[in-house]
C-alpha cells in the first residue's frame, strides 16, 4: 500500500504530545518542520537519536526549522523517558514535542510503520521515518530507516540545507555537497537565464559529450 511520500500534503491530524494536544497544521503554521518517528520509548537507539536531536535543536532553530518527534508510547511514558534522554545528552533539553501514538493510528497516516518490527503484543511499531515538511505542508524529503539503524543527524542538517538552498534559487546540490560548497544550476535554466540569475557567473565542466549541463555556481 503506498503511503505518504514526497510531494504529498501531510494530513491535518490532531495529536497528543508531551506538550499538550496539537493540530499538525497549527504547529507547522508556515514553518519548515521535521517530523521524525522512533520505534519506542526506553529503547537504546531511540534514546541516542532523541538526545542528538535535542543537542542539535539550536542548529535547526538557526535555520528557522521546527522539530516534532513521535514514539508510539503514551505521554506519561514520554515524560519519564525524557529524563533518560537528557541524562544521556548532558546540557541538552528536549524542548520539541513528542507525539504519543499508543494506538498506532498516526504512524499509518504518516507512512511511518515498520512492517518487520512488532512489540511483545504483536502490534506494529514505527520505523525510523523522518519527513521534512515545507511551509506548504508538503513532504519535501523522507528518510525511512529500519529500527536497527540509527540516523545520522548531520545528514539531516545537510539535506535540510540543500532543500532550503533549492527553495531559494534554481539550483541543486551535487553528491556529498555541504554548506558553502558550489551548487549546480538546474537543467531547466538556459545559459542565457543563468547569466542573469547568477551575476557572479558560473563554470561549465567540459565533458566528452560536449553537452554543457554540468554548471557550478556559488549562491
Ligand atoms: C532501539 O531503539 O534500540 C530499537 C528499538 C526497536 C527495535 C530495535 C532497536
PDB file of C-alpha atoms and ligand atoms in Angstrom:
ATOM      1  CA  UNK A   1       0.000   0.000   0.000  1.00  0.00           C
ATOM      2  CA  UNK A   2       1.609   3.278  -0.999  1.00  0.00           C
ATOM      3  CA  UNK A   3       1.841   5.802   1.813  1.00  0.00           C
ATOM      4  CA  UNK A   4       2.658   9.443   2.325  1.00  0.00           C
ATOM      5  CA  UNK A   5       5.674  10.319   0.201  1.00  0.00           C
ATOM      6  CA  UNK A   6       7.484  13.321  -1.228  1.00  0.00           C
ATOM      7  CA  UNK A   7       5.141  15.799  -2.879  1.00  0.00           C
ATOM      8  CA  UNK A   8       2.184  14.706  -0.734  1.00  0.00           C
ATOM      9  CA  UNK A   9       0.416  17.078   1.639  1.00  0.00           C
ATOM     10  CA  UNK A  10       0.507  15.779   5.195  1.00  0.00           C
ATOM     11  CA  UNK A  11      -2.884  15.254   6.878  1.00  0.00           C
ATOM     12  CA  UNK A  12      -4.004  17.804   9.457  1.00  0.00           C
ATOM     13  CA  UNK A  13      -4.057  15.317  12.330  1.00  0.00           C
ATOM     14  CA  UNK A  14      -4.889  16.283  15.894  1.00  0.00           C
ATOM     15  CA  UNK A  15      -2.371  14.521  18.096  1.00  0.00           C
ATOM     16  CA  UNK A  16      -1.411  14.181  21.758  1.00  0.00           C
ATOM     17  CA  UNK A  17       2.117  15.181  22.685  1.00  0.00           C
ATOM     18  CA  UNK A  18       4.015  15.588  25.927  1.00  0.00           C
ATOM     19  CA  UNK A  19       3.411  19.354  25.445  1.00  0.00           C
ATOM     20  CA  UNK A  20      -0.364  19.002  25.002  1.00  0.00           C
ATOM     21  CA  UNK A  21      -2.752  18.349  22.143  1.00  0.00           C
ATOM     22  CA  UNK A  22      -1.804  19.934  18.811  1.00  0.00           C
ATOM     23  CA  UNK A  23      -3.127  20.095  15.261  1.00  0.00           C
ATOM     24  CA  UNK A  24      -0.333  19.494  12.808  1.00  0.00           C
ATOM     25  CA  UNK A  25      -1.199  22.473  10.594  1.00  0.00           C
ATOM     26  CA  UNK A  26      -1.291  24.820  13.595  1.00  0.00           C
ATOM     27  CA  UNK A  27       2.071  23.523  14.754  1.00  0.00           C
ATOM     28  CA  UNK A  28       3.692  23.801  11.334  1.00  0.00           C
ATOM     29  CA  UNK A  29       1.983  27.101  10.518  1.00  0.00           C
ATOM     30  CA  UNK A  30       4.193  28.212   7.603  1.00  0.00           C
ATOM     31  CA  UNK A  31       7.488  26.989   9.017  1.00  0.00           C
ATOM     32  CA  UNK A  32       9.699  24.171   7.712  1.00  0.00           C
ATOM     33  CA  UNK A  33       9.171  21.267  10.123  1.00  0.00           C
ATOM     34  CA  UNK A  34      10.927  17.945  10.656  1.00  0.00           C
ATOM     35  CA  UNK A  35       8.638  15.133  11.863  1.00  0.00           C
ATOM     36  CA  UNK A  36      10.612  12.095  12.981  1.00  0.00           C
ATOM     37  CA  UNK A  37       9.460   8.778  14.418  1.00  0.00           C
ATOM     38  CA  UNK A  38      11.036   6.248  16.739  1.00  0.00           C
ATOM     39  CA  UNK A  39      10.105   2.610  17.382  1.00  0.00           C
ATOM     40  CA  UNK A  40       9.575   3.029  21.120  1.00  0.00           C
ATOM     41  CA  UNK A  41      10.333   4.738  24.425  1.00  0.00           C
ATOM     42  CA  UNK A  42      13.144   3.390  26.612  1.00  0.00           C
ATOM     43  CA  UNK A  43      14.901   1.700  23.686  1.00  0.00           C
ATOM     44  CA  UNK A  44      18.629   2.196  23.162  1.00  0.00           C
ATOM     45  CA  UNK A  45      18.999   3.594  19.646  1.00  0.00           C
ATOM     46  CA  UNK A  46      15.952   5.865  20.056  1.00  0.00           C
ATOM     47  CA  UNK A  47      17.376   7.316  23.269  1.00  0.00           C
ATOM     48  CA  UNK A  48      20.567   8.269  21.418  1.00  0.00           C
ATOM     49  CA  UNK A  49      18.633   9.721  18.459  1.00  0.00           C
ATOM     50  CA  UNK A  50      16.333  11.889  20.566  1.00  0.00           C
ATOM     51  CA  UNK A  51      19.329  13.045  22.604  1.00  0.00           C
ATOM     52  CA  UNK A  52      21.201  14.097  19.461  1.00  0.00           C
ATOM     53  CA  UNK A  53      18.073  15.865  18.183  1.00  0.00           C
ATOM     54  CA  UNK A  54      17.961  17.787  21.472  1.00  0.00           C
ATOM     55  CA  UNK A  55      21.660  18.647  21.126  1.00  0.00           C
ATOM     56  CA  UNK A  56      21.103  19.792  17.522  1.00  0.00           C
ATOM     57  CA  UNK A  57      17.936  21.798  18.307  1.00  0.00           C
ATOM     58  CA  UNK A  58      19.854  25.084  18.042  1.00  0.00           C
ATOM     59  CA  UNK A  59      21.138  24.140  14.538  1.00  0.00           C
ATOM     60  CA  UNK A  60      17.542  23.622  13.415  1.00  0.00           C
ATOM     61  CA  UNK A  61      16.327  26.797  15.153  1.00  0.00           C
ATOM     62  CA  UNK A  62      19.098  28.821  13.408  1.00  0.00           C
ATOM     63  CA  UNK A  63      17.650  27.608  10.114  1.00  0.00           C
ATOM     64  CA  UNK A  64      14.119  28.538  11.199  1.00  0.00           C
ATOM     65  CA  UNK A  65      13.030  24.895  11.362  1.00  0.00           C
ATOM     66  CA  UNK A  66      10.740  23.257  13.940  1.00  0.00           C
ATOM     67  CA  UNK A  67      11.031  19.723  15.294  1.00  0.00           C
ATOM     68  CA  UNK A  68       8.278  17.240  16.132  1.00  0.00           C
ATOM     69  CA  UNK A  69       9.121  13.756  17.393  1.00  0.00           C
ATOM     70  CA  UNK A  70       6.892  10.672  17.563  1.00  0.00           C
ATOM     71  CA  UNK A  71       7.132   7.480  19.537  1.00  0.00           C
ATOM     72  CA  UNK A  72       4.285   5.039  19.911  1.00  0.00           C
ATOM     73  CA  UNK A  73       4.085   5.049  23.721  1.00  0.00           C
ATOM     74  CA  UNK A  74       1.853   7.340  25.779  1.00  0.00           C
ATOM     75  CA  UNK A  75       2.518  10.821  27.132  1.00  0.00           C
ATOM     76  CA  UNK A  76       3.249   9.592  30.681  1.00  0.00           C
ATOM     77  CA  UNK A  77       5.901   7.265  29.294  1.00  0.00           C
ATOM     78  CA  UNK A  78       7.375  10.052  27.118  1.00  0.00           C
ATOM     79  CA  UNK A  79       7.738  12.324  30.157  1.00  0.00           C
ATOM     80  CA  UNK A  80       9.595   9.610  32.085  1.00  0.00           C
ATOM     81  CA  UNK A  81      11.754   8.746  29.071  1.00  0.00           C
ATOM     82  CA  UNK A  82      12.792  12.378  28.526  1.00  0.00           C
ATOM     83  CA  UNK A  83      14.675  12.214  31.858  1.00  0.00           C
ATOM     84  CA  UNK A  84      16.817   9.391  30.434  1.00  0.00           C
ATOM     85  CA  UNK A  85      17.321  11.212  27.113  1.00  0.00           C
ATOM     86  CA  UNK A  86      18.509  14.380  28.856  1.00  0.00           C
ATOM     87  CA  UNK A  87      20.781  12.393  31.191  1.00  0.00           C
ATOM     88  CA  UNK A  88      22.316  10.664  28.167  1.00  0.00           C
ATOM     89  CA  UNK A  89      22.971  14.021  26.452  1.00  0.00           C
ATOM     90  CA  UNK A  90      24.093  16.313  29.295  1.00  0.00           C
ATOM     91  CA  UNK A  91      23.396  20.000  28.716  1.00  0.00           C
ATOM     92  CA  UNK A  92      20.649  19.326  26.159  1.00  0.00           C
ATOM     93  CA  UNK A  93      16.959  19.679  26.857  1.00  0.00           C
ATOM     94  CA  UNK A  94      14.190  18.014  24.887  1.00  0.00           C
ATOM     95  CA  UNK A  95      12.352  21.207  24.005  1.00  0.00           C
ATOM     96  CA  UNK A  96      10.489  19.789  20.987  1.00  0.00           C
ATOM     97  CA  UNK A  97       7.160  17.967  21.471  1.00  0.00           C
ATOM     98  CA  UNK A  98       6.947  14.186  21.082  1.00  0.00           C
ATOM     99  CA  UNK A  99       3.712  12.758  19.682  1.00  0.00           C
ATOM    100  CA  UNK A 100       2.193   9.812  21.582  1.00  0.00           C
ATOM    101  CA  UNK A 101       0.683   7.126  19.349  1.00  0.00           C
ATOM    102  CA  UNK A 102      -0.282   4.194  21.577  1.00  0.00           C
ATOM    103  CA  UNK A 103      -2.971   3.040  19.098  1.00  0.00           C
ATOM    104  CA  UNK A 104      -0.568   3.179  16.108  1.00  0.00           C
ATOM    105  CA  UNK A 105      -3.017   5.232  14.057  1.00  0.00           C
ATOM    106  CA  UNK A 106      -0.790   8.248  13.430  1.00  0.00           C
ATOM    107  CA  UNK A 107       2.142   6.200  12.131  1.00  0.00           C
ATOM    108  CA  UNK A 108      -0.137   4.657   9.499  1.00  0.00           C
ATOM    109  CA  UNK A 109      -1.290   8.062   8.272  1.00  0.00           C
ATOM    110  CA  UNK A 110       2.235   9.459   8.176  1.00  0.00           C
ATOM    111  CA  UNK A 111       3.767   6.368   6.490  1.00  0.00           C
ATOM    112  CA  UNK A 112       5.949   5.615   9.484  1.00  0.00           C
ATOM    113  CA  UNK A 113       5.168   1.915  10.029  1.00  0.00           C
ATOM    114  CA  UNK A 114       7.982  -0.635  10.140  1.00  0.00           C
ATOM    115  CA  UNK A 115       6.464  -3.817   8.641  1.00  0.00           C
ATOM    116  CA  UNK A 116       9.046  -6.027  10.355  1.00  0.00           C
ATOM    117  CA  UNK A 117       9.039  -4.660  13.917  1.00  0.00           C
ATOM    118  CA  UNK A 118       6.345  -5.727  16.393  1.00  0.00           C
ATOM    119  CA  UNK A 119       6.055  -5.212  20.144  1.00  0.00           C
ATOM    120  CA  UNK A 120       5.558  -8.095  22.606  1.00  0.00           C
ATOM    121  CA  UNK A 121       1.776  -7.994  21.944  1.00  0.00           C
ATOM    122  CA  UNK A 122       2.269  -8.258  18.163  1.00  0.00           C
ATOM    123  CA  UNK A 123       1.402  -4.587  17.488  1.00  0.00           C
ATOM    124  CA  UNK A 124       3.241  -2.844  14.679  1.00  0.00           C
ATOM    125  CA  UNK A 125       5.959  -0.366  15.621  1.00  0.00           C
ATOM    126  CA  UNK A 126       7.097   2.846  13.944  1.00  0.00           C
ATOM    127  CA  UNK A 127      10.106   2.786  11.649  1.00  0.00           C
ATOM    128  CA  UNK A 128      12.768   5.465  11.912  1.00  0.00           C
ATOM    129  CA  UNK A 129      10.943   7.707   9.457  1.00  0.00           C
ATOM    130  CA  UNK A 130      11.732  11.380   9.041  1.00  0.00           C
ATOM    131  CA  UNK A 131       9.772  13.780   6.884  1.00  0.00           C
ATOM    132  CA  UNK A 132      10.982  17.286   6.134  1.00  0.00           C
ATOM    133  CA  UNK A 133       7.764  19.223   5.581  1.00  0.00           C
ATOM    134  CA  UNK A 134       7.751  22.578   3.789  1.00  0.00           C
ATOM    135  CA  UNK A 135       5.776  25.696   4.717  1.00  0.00           C
ATOM    136  CA  UNK A 136       3.136  24.494   2.211  1.00  0.00           C
ATOM    137  CA  UNK A 137       2.625  21.319   4.369  1.00  0.00           C
ATOM    138  CA  UNK A 138       4.029  19.102   1.623  1.00  0.00           C
ATOM    139  CA  UNK A 139       6.653  16.432   2.234  1.00  0.00           C
ATOM    140  CA  UNK A 140       9.882  17.641   0.608  1.00  0.00           C
ATOM    141  CA  UNK A 141      12.153  14.767   1.659  1.00  0.00           C
ATOM    142  CA  UNK A 142      11.739  11.493   3.544  1.00  0.00           C
ATOM    143  CA  UNK A 143      14.179   9.156   5.258  1.00  0.00           C
ATOM    144  CA  UNK A 144      12.978   5.644   6.014  1.00  0.00           C
ATOM    145  CA  UNK A 145      15.295   3.565   8.176  1.00  0.00           C
ATOM    146  CA  UNK A 146      14.672   0.284   9.987  1.00  0.00           C
ATOM    147  CA  UNK A 147      14.786   0.058  13.791  1.00  0.00           C
ATOM    148  CA  UNK A 148      18.307  -1.383  13.682  1.00  0.00           C
ATOM    149  CA  UNK A 149      19.884   1.697  12.046  1.00  0.00           C
ATOM    150  CA  UNK A 150      20.173   4.974  13.940  1.00  0.00           C
ATOM    151  CA  UNK A 151      20.107   8.066  11.763  1.00  0.00           C
ATOM    152  CA  UNK A 152      22.980  10.457  11.102  1.00  0.00           C
ATOM    153  CA  UNK A 153      21.671  13.852  12.212  1.00  0.00           C
ATOM    154  CA  UNK A 154      24.483  15.622  10.339  1.00  0.00           C
ATOM    155  CA  UNK A 155      22.950  14.156   7.176  1.00  0.00           C
ATOM    156  CA  UNK A 156      19.541  15.510   8.236  1.00  0.00           C
ATOM    157  CA  UNK A 157      21.058  19.002   8.589  1.00  0.00           C
ATOM    158  CA  UNK A 158      22.921  18.644   5.281  1.00  0.00           C
ATOM    159  CA  UNK A 159      19.786  17.522   3.423  1.00  0.00           C
ATOM    160  CA  UNK A 160      17.802  20.335   5.024  1.00  0.00           C
ATOM    161  CA  UNK A 161      20.423  22.884   3.900  1.00  0.00           C
ATOM    162  CA  UNK A 162      20.129  21.517   0.373  1.00  0.00           C
ATOM    163  CA  UNK A 163      16.329  21.849   0.431  1.00  0.00           C
ATOM    164  CA  UNK A 164      16.500  25.385   1.789  1.00  0.00           C
ATOM    165  CA  UNK A 165      19.050  26.339  -0.882  1.00  0.00           C
ATOM    166  CA  UNK A 166      16.942  24.861  -3.692  1.00  0.00           C
ATOM    167  CA  UNK A 167      13.841  26.612  -2.349  1.00  0.00           C
ATOM    168  CA  UNK A 168      15.555  30.000  -2.805  1.00  0.00           C
ATOM    169  CA  UNK A 169      17.492  29.531  -6.062  1.00  0.00           C
ATOM    170  CA  UNK A 170      17.139  27.442  -9.234  1.00  0.00           C
ATOM    171  CA  UNK A 171      19.944  25.153  -8.133  1.00  0.00           C
ATOM    172  CA  UNK A 172      20.544  21.611  -6.921  1.00  0.00           C
ATOM    173  CA  UNK A 173      23.295  20.235  -4.700  1.00  0.00           C
ATOM    174  CA  UNK A 174      25.772  17.658  -6.041  1.00  0.00           C
ATOM    175  CA  UNK A 175      26.933  14.440  -4.395  1.00  0.00           C
ATOM    176  CA  UNK A 176      28.495  14.907  -0.961  1.00  0.00           C
ATOM    177  CA  UNK A 177      27.681  18.621  -1.067  1.00  0.00           C
ATOM    178  CA  UNK A 178      27.899  20.511   2.177  1.00  0.00           C
ATOM    179  CA  UNK A 179      27.001  24.065   3.150  1.00  0.00           C
ATOM    180  CA  UNK A 180      29.424  26.531   1.496  1.00  0.00           C
ATOM    181  CA  UNK A 181      30.332  24.234  -1.435  1.00  0.00           C
ATOM    182  CA  UNK A 182      29.431  25.219  -5.028  1.00  0.00           C
ATOM    183  CA  UNK A 183      25.996  24.137  -6.234  1.00  0.00           C
ATOM    184  CA  UNK A 184      24.846  23.108  -9.712  1.00  0.00           C
ATOM    185  CA  UNK A 185      22.455  25.130 -11.849  1.00  0.00           C
ATOM    186  CA  UNK A 186      19.174  23.323 -12.548  1.00  0.00           C
ATOM    187  CA  UNK A 187      18.907  21.781 -16.041  1.00  0.00           C
ATOM    188  CA  UNK A 188      15.697  23.787 -16.643  1.00  0.00           C
ATOM    189  CA  UNK A 189      17.748  27.028 -16.632  1.00  0.00           C
ATOM    190  CA  UNK A 190      19.180  28.001 -20.026  1.00  0.00           C
ATOM    191  CA  UNK A 191      22.648  29.526 -20.272  1.00  0.00           C
ATOM    192  CA  UNK A 192      21.129  32.934 -21.072  1.00  0.00           C
ATOM    193  CA  UNK A 193      18.901  32.725 -17.998  1.00  0.00           C
ATOM    194  CA  UNK A 194      21.849  31.522 -15.903  1.00  0.00           C
ATOM    195  CA  UNK A 195      23.833  34.658 -16.833  1.00  0.00           C
ATOM    196  CA  UNK A 196      21.011  36.803 -15.468  1.00  0.00           C
ATOM    197  CA  UNK A 197      20.215  34.664 -12.435  1.00  0.00           C
ATOM    198  CA  UNK A 198      23.794  34.217 -11.255  1.00  0.00           C
ATOM    199  CA  UNK A 199      25.552  37.563 -11.734  1.00  0.00           C
ATOM    200  CA  UNK A 200      28.707  36.175 -10.080  1.00  0.00           C
ATOM    201  CA  UNK A 201      28.973  33.784 -13.006  1.00  0.00           C
ATOM    202  CA  UNK A 202      29.231  30.033 -13.299  1.00  0.00           C
ATOM    203  CA  UNK A 203      31.697  27.425 -14.522  1.00  0.00           C
ATOM    204  CA  UNK A 204      30.699  24.792 -17.051  1.00  0.00           C
ATOM    205  CA  UNK A 205      32.509  21.448 -16.827  1.00  0.00           C
ATOM    206  CA  UNK A 206      33.932  20.301 -20.164  1.00  0.00           C
ATOM    207  CA  UNK A 207      32.604  16.758 -20.652  1.00  0.00           C
ATOM    208  CA  UNK A 208      33.157  14.283 -23.531  1.00  0.00           C
ATOM    209  CA  UNK A 209      29.528  14.714 -24.660  1.00  0.00           C
ATOM    210  CA  UNK A 210      30.127  18.465 -25.078  1.00  0.00           C
ATOM    211  CA  UNK A 211      26.687  18.948 -23.558  1.00  0.00           C
ATOM    212  CA  UNK A 212      27.032  21.911 -21.219  1.00  0.00           C
ATOM    213  CA  UNK A 213      24.791  20.557 -18.478  1.00  0.00           C
ATOM    214  CA  UNK A 214      27.158  20.493 -15.500  1.00  0.00           C
ATOM    215  CA  UNK A 215      27.369  24.116 -14.397  1.00  0.00           C
ATOM    216  CA  UNK A 216      28.667  25.108 -10.971  1.00  0.00           C
ATOM    217  CA  UNK A 217      27.971  28.374  -9.208  1.00  0.00           C
ATOM    218  CA  UNK A 218      28.015  29.844  -5.712  1.00  0.00           C
ATOM    219  CA  UNK A 219      24.866  31.152  -4.052  1.00  0.00           C
TER     220      UNK A 219
HETATM  221  C1  LIG B   1      16.260   0.792  19.613  1.00  0.00           C
HETATM  222  O1  LIG B   1      15.870   1.933  19.680  1.00  0.00           O
HETATM  223  O2  LIG B   1      17.352   0.466  20.022  1.00  0.00           O
HETATM  224  C2  LIG B   1      15.387  -0.274  18.989  1.00  0.00           C
HETATM  225  C3  LIG B   1      14.011  -0.154  19.026  1.00  0.00           C
HETATM  226  C4  LIG B   1      13.235  -1.174  18.473  1.00  0.00           C
HETATM  227  C5  LIG B   1      13.831  -2.266  17.882  1.00  0.00           C
HETATM  228  C6  LIG B   1      15.208  -2.345  17.812  1.00  0.00           C
HETATM  229  C7  LIG B   1      16.000  -1.345  18.379  1.00  0.00           C
END
